Coordinates of N, CA, C and O in Angstrom, one line a residue:
X148 N 21.8 133.0 11.8 CA 21.7 134.5 12.1 C 21.4 134.7 13.6 O 20.5 134.1 14.1
X149 N 22.2 135.6 14.2 CA 21.9 135.8 15.6 C 20.8 136.8 15.8 O 20.4 137.5 14.8
X150 N 20.3 136.9 17.0 CA 19.2 137.9 17.2 C 19.7 139.3 17.1 O 20.9 139.6 17.4
X151 N 18.8 140.2 16.8 CA 19.1 141.6 16.7 C 18.4 142.4 17.8 O 17.2 142.1 18.1
X152 N 19.1 143.4 18.3 CA 18.4 144.3 19.3 C 18.6 145.7 18.8 O 19.6 146.0 18.1
X153 N 17.7 146.6 19.2 CA 17.9 148.0 18.8 C 18.2 148.8 20.1 O 17.4 148.6 21.1
X154 N 19.2 149.6 20.1 CA 19.6 150.3 21.3 C 19.4 151.8 21.1 O 19.9 152.3 20.1
X155 N 18.7 152.5 22.0 CA 18.6 153.9 22.0 C 20.0 154.4 22.3 O 20.5 154.3 23.5
X156 N 20.7 155.0 21.4 CA 22.1 155.3 21.4 C 22.4 156.8 21.5 O 21.9 157.5 20.7
X157 N 23.1 157.2 22.6 CA 23.4 158.6 22.7 C 24.7 159.0 22.1 O 25.0 160.2 21.9
X158 N 25.6 158.1 21.9 CA 26.9 158.4 21.4 C 28.0 158.6 22.5 O 29.1 158.8 22.3
X159 N 27.5 158.5 23.7 CA 28.4 158.7 24.9 C 29.0 157.3 25.3 O 28.8 156.3 24.7
X160 N 29.8 157.4 26.3 CA 30.6 156.3 26.8 C 29.7 155.1 27.3 O 29.9 154.0 27.0
X161 N 28.6 155.5 28.0 CA 27.7 154.5 28.5 C 27.1 153.6 27.5 O 27.1 152.4 27.5
X162 N 26.5 154.2 26.4 CA 25.8 153.5 25.4 C 26.8 152.8 24.5 O 26.5 151.8 23.9
X163 N 28.0 153.4 24.3 CA 29.0 152.7 23.5 C 29.5 151.4 24.2 O 29.7 150.4 23.5
X164 N 29.7 151.5 25.5 CA 30.0 150.3 26.2 C 28.9 149.3 26.2 O 29.1 148.1 26.0
X165 N 27.6 149.8 26.2 CA 26.5 148.9 26.2 C 26.4 148.1 24.9 O 26.1 146.9 24.8
X166 N 26.8 148.7 23.8 CA 26.9 148.1 22.5 C 27.8 146.8 22.6 O 27.4 145.7 22.3
X167 N 29.0 147.1 23.0 CA 30.0 146.0 23.1 C 29.5 144.9 24.1 O 29.7 143.7 23.8
X168 N 29.0 145.4 25.2 CA 28.6 144.4 26.3 C 27.5 143.5 25.7 O 27.5 142.3 26.0
X169 N 26.5 144.1 25.0 CA 25.4 143.2 24.5 C 25.9 142.2 23.5 O 25.4 141.1 23.5
X170 N 26.8 142.7 22.7 CA 27.4 141.8 21.7 C 28.1 140.6 22.4 O 27.9 139.4 22.0
X171 N 29.0 140.9 23.4 CA 29.8 139.9 24.0 C 29.0 139.0 25.0 O 29.2 137.8 25.0
X172 N 28.1 139.6 25.8 CA 27.3 138.9 26.8 C 26.1 138.2 26.3 O 25.7 137.1 26.7
X173 N 25.4 138.8 25.4 CA 24.1 138.3 24.9 C 24.3 137.6 23.5 O 23.4 136.9 23.1
X174 N 25.4 137.9 22.8 CA 25.6 137.3 21.5 C 24.6 137.8 20.5 O 24.2 137.1 19.6
X175 N 24.3 139.1 20.5 CA 23.3 139.7 19.6 C 24.0 140.6 18.7 O 25.1 141.1 18.9
X176 N 23.3 141.0 17.6 CA 23.7 142.1 16.7 C 23.0 143.3 17.2 O 21.8 143.3 17.5
X177 N 23.7 144.4 17.2 CA 23.1 145.7 17.8 C 23.0 146.7 16.7 O 23.9 146.9 15.9
X178 N 21.8 147.3 16.6 CA 21.5 148.4 15.8 C 21.3 149.6 16.7 O 20.5 149.6 17.6
X179 N 22.2 150.6 16.5 CA 22.2 151.8 17.4 C 21.3 152.9 16.7 O 21.5 153.2 15.5
X180 N 20.4 153.4 17.5 CA 19.5 154.5 16.9 C 19.6 155.7 17.8 O 19.4 155.6 19.0
X181 N 20.0 156.8 17.2 CA 20.1 158.1 17.9 C 19.0 159.0 17.3 O 18.6 158.9 16.2
X182 N 18.4 159.9 18.1 CA 17.3 160.8 17.7 C 17.8 162.2 17.7 O 18.2 162.7 18.8
X183 N 17.6 162.9 16.6 CA 17.9 164.3 16.5 C 16.6 165.0 16.8 O 15.7 165.0 16.1
X184 N 16.5 165.7 18.0 CA 15.4 166.4 18.4 C 15.7 167.9 18.3 O 14.9 168.8 18.9
X185 N 16.8 168.3 17.7 CA 17.1 169.7 17.5 C 18.3 170.1 18.4 O 18.6 171.3 18.4
X186 N 18.9 169.2 19.1 CA 19.9 169.6 20.0 C 21.3 169.9 19.3 O 22.2 170.3 20.0
X187 N 21.4 169.6 18.1 CA 22.7 169.8 17.4 C 23.6 168.7 17.7 O 23.4 167.8 18.5
X188 N 24.7 168.7 17.0 CA 25.7 167.6 17.2 C 26.3 167.1 15.9 O 25.8 167.4 14.9
X189 N 27.4 166.4 16.1 CA 28.1 165.8 14.9 C 27.5 164.4 14.7 O 28.0 163.4 15.4
X190 N 26.5 164.2 13.9 CA 25.8 162.9 13.8 C 26.7 161.9 13.1 O 26.6 160.7 13.4
X191 N 27.6 162.3 12.2 CA 28.5 161.3 11.6 C 29.4 160.8 12.6 O 29.7 159.6 12.6
X192 N 29.9 161.6 13.6 CA 30.8 161.1 14.6 C 30.0 160.1 15.5 O 30.6 159.1 16.0
X193 N 28.7 160.4 15.8 CA 27.9 159.5 16.6 C 27.8 158.1 15.9 O 28.0 157.1 16.6
X194 N 27.5 158.2 14.6 CA 27.4 156.9 13.9 C 28.7 156.2 13.9 O 28.7 154.9 14.0
X195 N 29.8 156.9 13.7 CA 31.1 156.2 13.6 C 31.4 155.6 15.0 O 32.0 154.5 15.0
X196 N 31.1 156.2 16.1 CA 31.4 155.7 17.4 C 30.5 154.4 17.6 O 31.0 153.4 18.2
X197 N 29.3 154.4 17.2 CA 28.5 153.2 17.3 C 29.0 152.0 16.5 O 29.1 150.9 17.0
X198 N 29.5 152.3 15.3 CA 30.1 151.3 14.5 C 31.4 150.8 15.1 O 31.7 149.6 15.1
X199 N 32.2 151.7 15.6 CA 33.5 151.3 16.2 C 33.2 150.5 17.4 O 34.1 149.6 17.7
X200 N 32.1 150.6 18.1 CA 31.8 149.8 19.3 C 31.3 148.4 18.9 O 31.2 147.6 19.7
X201 N 30.9 148.3 17.6 CA 30.5 147.0 17.1 C 29.1 146.9 16.6 O 28.6 145.9 16.1
X202 N 28.4 148.0 16.6 CA 27.0 148.0 16.0 C 27.1 147.7 14.5 O 27.9 148.1 13.8
X203 N 26.1 146.8 14.1 CA 26.1 146.5 12.7 C 25.5 147.6 11.8 O 25.7 147.6 10.6
X204 N 24.7 148.4 12.5 CA 24.1 149.6 11.8 C 23.9 150.7 12.8 O 23.7 150.5 14.0
X205 N 24.1 151.9 12.3 CA 23.9 153.1 13.1 C 23.0 154.1 12.4 O 23.3 154.5 11.2
X206 N 21.9 154.5 13.0 CA 20.9 155.3 12.4 C 20.7 156.5 13.2 O 20.6 156.5 14.5
X207 N 20.5 157.7 12.6 CA 20.1 158.9 13.2 C 18.8 159.3 12.7 O 18.7 159.6 11.5
X208 N 17.8 159.3 13.5 CA 16.4 159.6 13.1 C 16.1 161.1 13.3 O 16.4 161.6 14.4
X209 N 15.7 161.8 12.3 CA 15.3 163.2 12.4 C 13.9 163.3 12.9 O 13.0 163.1 12.2
X210 N 13.8 163.5 14.2 CA 12.4 163.5 14.8 C 12.1 164.9 15.3 O 11.3 165.1 16.2
X211 N 12.7 165.9 14.7 CA 12.5 167.3 15.2 C 11.1 167.8 15.1 O 10.5 168.3 16.0
X212 N 10.4 167.5 14.0 CA 9.1 167.9 13.8 C 8.1 167.2 14.8 O 7.3 167.8 15.4
X213 N 8.3 165.9 14.9 CA 7.5 165.1 15.9 C 7.7 165.6 17.3 O 6.7 165.8 18.1
X214 N 8.9 165.9 17.7 CA 9.2 166.3 19.0 C 8.6 167.7 19.3 O 7.9 167.9 20.3
X215 N 8.7 168.6 18.3 CA 8.1 169.9 18.5 C 6.6 169.8 18.5 O 5.9 170.4 19.4
X216 N 6.0 169.1 17.6 CA 4.5 168.9 17.6 C 3.9 168.2 18.8 O 2.9 168.6 19.3
X217 N 4.6 167.1 19.1 CA 4.0 166.2 20.1 C 4.4 166.5 21.6 O 3.7 166.0 22.5
X218 N 5.5 167.2 21.8 CA 6.0 167.4 23.1 C 6.1 168.9 23.5 O 5.6 169.4 24.5
X219 N 6.9 169.7 22.6 CA 7.2 171.0 22.9 C 5.9 171.9 22.9 O 5.6 172.6 23.8
X220 N 5.1 171.8 21.8 CA 4.0 172.7 21.7 C 2.9 172.4 22.8 O 2.4 173.3 23.4
X221 N 2.6 171.1 23.1 CA 1.7 170.9 24.2 C 2.2 171.4 25.5 O 1.4 171.9 26.3
X222 N 3.5 171.3 25.8 CA 4.1 171.8 27.0 C 3.9 173.3 27.1 O 3.6 173.9 28.1
X223 N 4.2 174.0 26.0 CA 4.0 175.5 25.9 C 2.5 175.9 26.1 O 2.2 176.8 26.9
X224 N 1.6 175.1 25.5 CA 0.2 175.4 25.6 C -0.3 175.3 27.1 O -1.1 175.9 27.5
X225 N 0.4 174.3 27.8 CA 0.0 174.0 29.2 C 0.7 175.0 30.1 O 0.6 174.9 31.3
X226 N 1.5 175.9 29.6 CA 2.3 176.8 30.4 C 3.3 176.0 31.4 O 3.5 176.4 32.5
X227 N 3.8 175.0 30.9 CA 4.8 174.1 31.7 C 6.0 175.0 31.9 O 6.5 175.7 31.1
X228 N 6.5 174.8 33.1 CA 7.8 175.5 33.5 C 8.8 174.5 34.0 O 8.5 173.6 34.7
X229 N 10.0 174.8 33.6 CA 11.2 174.0 34.1 C 11.8 174.7 35.3 O 12.0 176.0 35.2
X230 N 12.0 174.1 36.4 CA 12.5 174.6 37.6 C 11.6 175.8 38.1 O 12.0 176.7 38.7
X231 N 10.3 175.7 37.7 CA 9.3 176.7 38.2 C 9.5 178.1 37.5 O 8.7 179.0 37.9
X232 N 10.4 178.3 36.6 CA 10.5 179.6 36.0 C 10.8 179.7 34.5 O 10.6 180.7 33.9
X233 N 11.3 178.6 33.9 CA 11.6 178.6 32.4 C 10.6 177.8 31.6 O 10.3 176.7 31.9
X234 N 10.0 178.5 30.6 CA 9.1 177.8 29.7 C 9.7 176.6 29.0 O 10.9 176.6 28.8

């Protein structure tokens, strides 16, 4: 059995190429993981692209609650601003 790596996978060209590159250059099996933080998207298409690139498994983790609780809420409580004007 070859070694396995987990890749933070966006579904874009760069991470799709990275899947194939790791397989060919490192000789590893790749597990692609994408995180749904509430941005929307076609998650089945993301998983299909990962598999088409050669990933042995493609996972979409629903981390919306954790993202909101651990990052968004604290940022709002701290009155954090994006570009100095957007909460």
